[in-house]
Amino acid sequence: MLTLGPKGTNDIMPGEIEKWHYIEDIIRKICHEYGYSEIRTPIFEHTELFHRGVGDTTDVVEKEMYTFEDKGKRSISLRPENTASAVRAYVEHKLYASPQPVKVYYIGQMFRYANVQAGRYRQFHQFGVEVFGSRDPAVDAEVIAMAMDFYNRLGLKEIELHINSVGCPQCRSAHREELHNYLKPNFDGLCKLCQSRFTRNPMRILDCKEEQCQKFSKDAPTTTDCLCEECAVHFEGVKKLLDSIGISYIVDKRLVRGLDYYTNTAFEIMARDIGAQSSIGGGGRYDGLIEQVGGPPTPGIGYALGMERIITTMERQGISFPKGAQVDVFIATLGEKAKTKAFQLVYNLRGSGLAAEMDLVGKSLKAQMKQANRFECKFTLILGEEELEKGIAVVRDMANGEQAEVPLQEVVQYIAEKL
Ligand code: AMP
């Protein structure tokens, strides 16, 4: 067991991590362009934060949280998502007193005790953004546009954007009543979970995946049918702005975010060809959340995209990743004296900003040359007794096979200039 990681966790190994770095570089670039600053919050918080900030009735909080008591008898949970923590930090650091909107992004591990399957892990990574302090539909459209821009930059194809509006608490109480009246005659036909949702959170019945529930709720009134004037105008505004920059979407009236503090825009992005776990990101507006967590009434909106699922989708779509950074120089040595000299040279090469390697396990010259090839390094230096006596090194340019004898004290400069 000691040699196995806990179920639902993954090691990201050398060879694989380069893909993550590539995507993370794109994230940092796009976030800079869209005006987002990075925020890093702790991976654990007081459990209460998630009860208030994600919601008691969500599967994530009800069933999937890693919760434990610390030695000071406090209930602590590993974060199942990052929005609640970002909101806490916004309130704790009084960012509401600085110019609005405040735009932050994060990349990090999240933890959910879910049933493990392809694309569903217990530790996984999300990239997400949050915008605090504006209710303007332009913010909703910008956030959605940024997510789509990001997928495009990765080269992803066959991506579907689903959007909806869940309205404000007023629209939702009207919807709740209509939904109750509509579903009541078929209450006994709903799945057990939806029966409990019926009073607690009936809106979630609309996105239940159980066949029997889908049958009864197929023509049920949706939140979009019950939007008040202001919310309808907001939704139209978001759609118009998306149209204006050519972002296509599907209005999916069954897409809901089922808690009281979720408002207006909800969206989800699906990759058509990754099977059951096809959601590669989702988000929405949460104008009641900041107050719910203890801050002043402040609007907010955000999304979270699953990193593992993005990488899987890219791989399935045959998108190639650029190679990681190459080794610039490998020094092959013959004999102890040459090894000591190589040790100094490697140190100096690295000091000038070059990636340099040498043999550290006593390989034969032939095996060292093989290793240099494996590194796909740009230059190989050969250093033996004879070269040391002459005070030179043989430098081979691996791209064209050209060799030059270079005085030892000029090696660093010679290679730096060639690169
Ligand atoms: P959510 O926070 O549930 O809206 O999820 C946002 C995104 O995170 C999803 O679209 C998935 O891509 C990803 N995600 C959620 N849960 C998991 C999980 N257990 N394992 C891997 N990725 C996940």
XYZ file of C-alpha atoms and ligand atoms in Angstrom:
442
model
C 0.000 0.000 0.000
C 2.858 2.368 0.776
C 3.780 2.375 -2.880
C 0.283 3.356 -3.993
C -1.150 6.861 -3.737
C -4.659 7.240 -2.249
C -7.496 6.306 -4.618
C -8.542 9.134 -6.904
C -5.230 10.959 -6.749
C -2.685 11.233 -9.536
C 1.013 11.907 -9.667
C 1.944 14.314 -12.393
C 5.271 12.951 -13.485
C 8.180 14.439 -15.404
C 7.220 14.072 -19.052
C 3.609 14.892 -18.183
C 4.166 18.070 -16.161
C 5.378 19.904 -19.287
C 1.772 19.804 -20.547
C 0.629 21.473 -17.324
C 3.301 24.137 -17.602
C 2.256 24.827 -21.184
C -1.395 25.277 -20.187
C -0.496 27.282 -17.079
C 1.596 29.655 -19.209
C -1.421 30.241 -21.456
C -3.579 30.806 -18.365
C -1.200 33.424 -16.960
C -0.999 35.183 -20.305
C -4.741 35.269 -20.918
C -5.430 36.358 -17.333
C -3.009 39.214 -17.748
C -4.701 40.258 -20.982
C -8.157 40.173 -19.382
C -6.974 42.030 -16.283
C -6.998 39.277 -13.646
C -4.501 38.966 -10.784
C -3.651 35.665 -9.173
C -4.961 34.794 -5.720
C -3.659 31.866 -3.642
C -5.839 30.809 -0.766
C -5.198 27.932 1.671
C -6.221 24.454 0.611
C -8.116 24.069 3.895
C -10.667 26.344 5.488
C -13.154 26.286 8.347
C -15.827 23.788 7.299
C -18.499 26.395 7.972
C -17.239 28.486 5.037
C -18.205 25.787 2.559
C -21.562 25.198 4.232
C -22.339 28.853 3.749
C -20.409 29.510 0.563
C -21.131 26.403 -1.489
C -24.371 25.280 0.132
C -25.633 22.609 2.522
C -27.828 20.970 -0.073
C -25.126 20.439 -2.679
C -23.623 16.981 -3.174
C -20.203 18.569 -2.946
C -20.774 19.737 0.631
C -23.241 17.120 1.785
C -21.401 14.034 0.598
C -18.019 14.790 -0.892
C -16.055 16.965 1.520
C -12.868 15.878 3.224
C -13.683 17.115 6.718
C -11.701 16.505 9.887
C -11.197 17.938 13.342
C -7.776 19.511 13.882
C -5.836 19.265 17.135
C -7.502 22.464 18.337
C -10.911 20.766 17.861
C -11.882 22.984 14.940
C -13.768 21.486 12.033
C -11.606 21.894 8.965
C -12.291 20.906 5.350
C -10.097 20.577 2.309
C -11.460 22.959 -0.289
C -13.840 21.259 -2.744
C -13.790 24.419 -4.893
C -12.165 27.830 -4.705
C -14.977 30.386 -4.992
C -15.892 30.344 -1.299
C -12.247 30.900 -0.305
C -11.848 33.731 -2.827
C -14.975 35.364 -1.423
C -13.683 34.934 2.129
C -10.375 36.537 1.160
C -12.194 39.397 -0.592
C -14.154 40.080 2.593
C -11.283 39.436 5.023
C -8.948 41.795 3.141
C -11.720 44.364 2.627
C -11.223 44.429 -1.119
C -14.760 45.830 -1.377
C -13.230 49.138 -0.265
C -10.874 49.239 -3.289
C -11.930 50.193 -6.836
C -14.393 47.683 -8.293
C -14.556 45.326 -10.028
C -11.904 43.140 -8.415
C -10.786 40.380 -10.791
C -8.861 37.381 -9.511
C -7.851 33.986 -10.853
C -6.520 30.805 -9.278
C -5.020 27.477 -10.302
C -4.898 24.702 -7.751
C -5.925 21.397 -6.243
C -9.502 20.756 -5.150
C -10.682 17.766 -3.120
C -13.937 15.843 -3.407
C -14.686 12.387 -2.088
C -16.459 11.397 -5.303
C -16.862 7.999 -6.974
C -13.660 7.663 -8.924
C -13.985 7.117 -12.676
C -12.352 8.423 -15.828
C -12.346 12.211 -15.531
C -13.536 12.173 -11.905
C -10.884 12.204 -9.227
C -10.660 12.940 -5.521
C -7.867 15.399 -5.961
C -8.106 17.392 -9.160
C -7.107 20.819 -10.381
C -9.149 23.796 -11.403
C -8.326 27.033 -13.090
C -10.944 29.612 -12.229
C -11.709 33.299 -12.154
C -13.921 35.498 -9.991
C -15.086 39.059 -10.598
C -16.449 40.954 -7.616
C -18.303 44.240 -7.595
C -20.244 44.562 -10.846
C -23.658 43.433 -12.002
C -23.146 44.658 -15.552
C -24.012 42.046 -18.214
C -20.702 43.010 -19.861
C -18.912 41.265 -16.988
C -20.902 38.067 -17.548
C -20.173 38.209 -21.276
C -16.496 38.957 -20.690
C -16.100 36.059 -18.271
C -17.747 33.651 -20.723
C -15.757 35.067 -23.645
C -12.540 34.577 -21.720
C -13.306 30.913 -21.031
C -14.063 30.325 -24.717
C -10.971 32.282 -25.795
C -8.889 30.074 -23.499
C -10.236 26.840 -25.050
C -9.597 28.263 -28.514
C -6.015 29.119 -27.671
C -5.485 25.526 -26.571
C -6.779 24.433 -29.962
C -9.820 22.602 -28.587
C -12.568 21.814 -31.052
C -16.145 20.574 -30.688
C -16.777 22.716 -27.644
C -20.348 23.624 -26.743
C -21.309 26.572 -24.594
C -24.592 26.226 -22.731
C -26.055 29.278 -21.034
C -29.120 30.056 -18.992
C -30.460 32.534 -16.484
C -31.757 31.434 -13.101
C -33.019 34.937 -12.308
C -33.035 36.605 -8.918
C -34.553 35.307 -5.651
C -37.877 36.973 -6.594
C -38.083 35.228 -9.984
C -37.108 32.021 -8.294
C -39.828 32.082 -5.706
C -42.346 32.548 -8.545
C -40.667 29.661 -10.365
C -40.612 27.510 -7.266
C -44.355 27.849 -6.870
C -45.042 27.024 -10.518
C -42.683 24.084 -10.340
C -44.313 22.727 -7.189
C -47.734 22.904 -8.757
C -46.476 21.250 -11.919
C -44.559 18.404 -10.260
C -46.898 17.671 -7.329
C -49.133 15.183 -9.172
C -46.032 13.153 -10.101
C -44.185 13.419 -6.781
C -44.234 9.630 -6.238
C -42.602 9.054 -9.620
C -39.529 11.155 -8.848
C -36.272 9.554 -7.714
C -35.571 9.537 -3.952
C -33.107 12.416 -4.240
C -35.539 14.575 -6.196
C -38.292 13.813 -3.686
C -36.064 15.355 -1.045
C -35.203 18.206 -3.412
C -38.915 18.895 -3.907
C -39.133 20.942 -0.748
C -35.474 21.803 -0.191
C -34.386 22.838 -3.661
C -36.886 21.946 -6.415
C -34.962 23.748 -9.159
C -32.321 21.006 -9.064
C -34.958 18.488 -10.234
C -34.671 20.121 -13.657
C -31.101 18.963 -14.100
C -31.513 15.493 -12.559
C -30.028 12.875 -14.865
C -32.457 10.086 -13.803
C -34.720 9.035 -16.646
C -37.931 9.050 -14.560
C -37.285 12.608 -13.345
C -36.388 13.833 -16.812
C -39.679 12.393 -18.072
C -41.751 14.302 -15.505
C -39.784 17.510 -15.689
C -39.399 17.582 -19.486
C -42.043 20.254 -19.990
C -41.905 21.736 -16.500
C -41.696 25.521 -16.186
C -38.073 26.680 -16.199
C -36.471 29.636 -14.457
C -36.178 31.403 -17.803
C -39.974 31.237 -18.176
C -40.352 33.102 -14.882
C -37.761 35.878 -15.187
C -38.755 39.310 -13.900
C -38.313 42.282 -16.209
C -34.901 43.252 -14.840
C -33.487 39.729 -15.033
C -34.881 39.218 -18.540
C -33.155 42.425 -19.663
C -29.923 41.274 -18.021
C -30.021 37.927 -19.824
C -30.778 39.597 -23.158
C -27.829 41.934 -22.527
C -25.434 39.027 -21.971
C -26.611 37.244 -25.122
C -26.379 40.400 -27.230
C -22.786 40.995 -26.151
C -21.832 37.386 -26.889
C -23.476 37.750 -30.329
C -21.500 40.930 -30.925
C -18.193 39.059 -30.704
C -19.391 35.977 -32.548
C -19.522 33.548 -29.624
C -22.152 30.929 -30.278
C -24.112 29.336 -27.465
C -27.037 27.096 -26.764
C -29.670 28.442 -24.393
C -30.221 25.488 -22.114
C -33.244 26.182 -19.963
C -32.535 23.170 -17.802
C -29.111 24.378 -16.756
C -29.455 25.511 -13.142
C -27.328 26.471 -10.221
C -29.558 25.551 -7.399
C -28.766 27.803 -4.456
C -30.370 31.001 -3.325
C -27.273 33.077 -3.792
C -26.834 32.072 -7.428
C -28.407 34.665 -9.666
C -28.917 35.350 -13.344
C -26.285 33.865 -15.635
C -25.355 30.180 -15.399
C -23.162 28.485 -17.976
C -21.423 25.239 -18.679
C -18.937 24.195 -21.326
C -19.031 20.698 -22.743
C -16.536 18.840 -24.874
C -18.554 16.672 -27.221
C -16.213 13.727 -27.391
C -15.038 12.943 -23.889
C -17.930 10.719 -22.888
C -19.764 10.708 -19.579
C -17.666 13.385 -17.891
C -18.128 15.877 -20.676
C -18.196 19.091 -18.637
C -14.873 20.864 -18.974
C -15.951 23.961 -17.115
C -18.813 25.916 -15.692
C -19.703 29.013 -13.814
C -22.236 31.647 -13.052
C -23.272 34.754 -11.233
C -23.672 34.735 -7.449
C -24.922 38.133 -6.379
C -25.998 36.879 -2.937
C -22.869 34.928 -2.034
C -20.599 37.632 -0.648
C -23.284 38.706 1.787
C -23.931 35.076 2.653
C -20.270 34.686 3.649
C -20.407 37.813 5.817
C -19.447 40.669 3.485
C -21.423 43.686 2.309
C -23.973 43.084 -0.472
C -21.713 42.751 -3.522
C -22.367 41.137 -6.884
C -20.010 38.475 -8.182
C -19.502 36.016 -10.992
C -16.947 33.320 -11.778
C -16.140 30.020 -13.402
C -13.976 26.993 -12.803
C -12.435 24.791 -15.481
C -11.127 21.275 -14.788
C -7.467 20.965 -15.761
C -7.353 17.143 -15.977
C -10.383 17.067 -18.270
C -8.922 19.766 -20.470
C -5.701 17.791 -20.894
C -7.629 14.572 -21.611
C -9.758 16.368 -24.191
C -6.691 17.841 -25.860
C -5.071 14.409 -26.010
C -8.215 12.811 -27.429
C -8.409 15.516 -30.068
C -4.800 14.815 -31.054
C -3.569 18.264 -30.061
C 0.179 18.182 -29.616
C 1.953 19.858 -26.747
C 5.238 21.673 -27.234
C 8.279 19.917 -25.814
C 9.624 21.023 -22.450
C 12.789 23.118 -22.249
C 15.848 21.402 -23.756
C 19.265 20.788 -22.239
C 21.691 23.233 -23.876
C 24.979 21.473 -23.187
C 26.079 17.993 -22.159
C 29.679 17.472 -21.119
C 31.009 14.001 -21.729
C 34.157 13.165 -19.800
C 36.917 10.595 -19.820
C 38.925 10.260 -16.581
C 38.798 11.781 -13.117
C 40.616 15.025 -13.943
C 38.282 15.740 -16.826
C 35.337 15.096 -14.529
C 36.542 17.725 -12.062
C 37.044 20.224 -14.880
C 33.597 19.398 -16.253
C 32.105 19.989 -12.817
C 33.472 23.561 -12.889
C 32.362 24.122 -16.464
C 28.815 22.910 -15.778
C 28.665 25.246 -12.787
C 29.832 28.198 -14.895
C 27.512 27.362 -17.796
C 24.557 27.233 -15.415
C 25.719 30.492 -13.875
C 25.399 32.076 -17.328
C 21.821 30.891 -17.649
C 22.390 27.726 -19.696
C 20.977 24.298 -18.915
C 24.037 22.072 -18.573
C 24.461 18.402 -17.640
C 27.302 15.951 -17.165
C 27.667 12.305 -16.311
C 27.147 11.634 -12.604
C 27.129 7.844 -12.525
C 30.424 6.858 -14.154
C 29.133 5.867 -17.581
C 31.468 4.947 -20.447
C 32.098 7.605 -23.076
C 29.822 5.751 -25.492
C 27.004 5.615 -22.930
C 27.495 9.304 -22.174
C 27.117 10.171 -25.861
C 23.923 8.116 -25.937
C 22.650 10.063 -22.958
C 23.510 13.355 -24.690
C 21.375 12.198 -27.621
C 18.539 11.256 -25.311
C 18.624 14.755 -23.821
C 18.435 16.088 -27.380
C 20.916 18.696 -26.188
C 22.084 21.433 -28.501
C 25.826 21.065 -27.810
C 27.999 18.241 -26.565
C 31.415 18.854 -25.089
C 34.001 16.112 -25.026
C 36.669 16.409 -22.390
C 39.492 13.843 -21.851
C 43.110 13.780 -20.679
C 44.329 14.908 -24.086
C 42.004 17.914 -24.272
C 42.907 18.918 -20.716
C 46.587 18.892 -21.617
C 45.942 21.083 -24.628
C 43.622 23.315 -22.542
C 40.720 22.870 -24.990
C 37.391 21.100 -25.285
C 35.819 19.609 -28.393
C 32.432 21.283 -28.830
C 29.992 19.543 -31.132
C 26.980 21.369 -32.505
C 24.349 18.622 -32.464
C 22.178 20.305 -35.093
C 24.750 20.033 -37.897
C 27.470 17.786 -36.432
C 30.144 20.487 -36.740
C 33.005 20.228 -34.241
C 35.323 22.936 -32.969
C 38.249 22.949 -30.564
C 37.573 25.736 -28.103
C 39.997 26.960 -25.376
C 38.594 25.929 -21.997
C 38.347 29.469 -20.637
C 36.287 30.491 -23.696
C 33.816 27.594 -23.670
C 31.033 29.359 -21.795
C 31.196 32.449 -23.981
C 31.492 30.382 -27.186
C 28.340 28.394 -26.448
C 26.400 31.389 -25.121
C 27.079 33.243 -28.376
C 26.058 30.294 -30.551
C 22.732 29.830 -28.774
P -17.743 22.458 -10.589
O -16.919 23.181 -9.553
O -18.403 21.211 -10.062
O -18.664 23.377 -11.357
O -16.698 21.903 -11.666
C -16.004 22.703 -12.563
C -15.140 21.817 -13.440
O -14.182 21.118 -12.637
C -15.904 20.717 -14.141
O -16.400 21.180 -15.362
C -14.862 19.643 -14.339
O -14.127 19.916 -15.511
C -13.973 19.805 -13.144
N -14.283 18.806 -12.096
C -15.266 18.853 -11.175
N -15.212 17.779 -10.361
C -14.169 17.029 -10.778
C -13.572 15.801 -10.334
N -14.048 15.116 -9.273
N -12.499 15.336 -11.002
C -11.998 16.000 -12.070
N -12.492 17.177 -12.525
C -13.570 17.685 -11.901
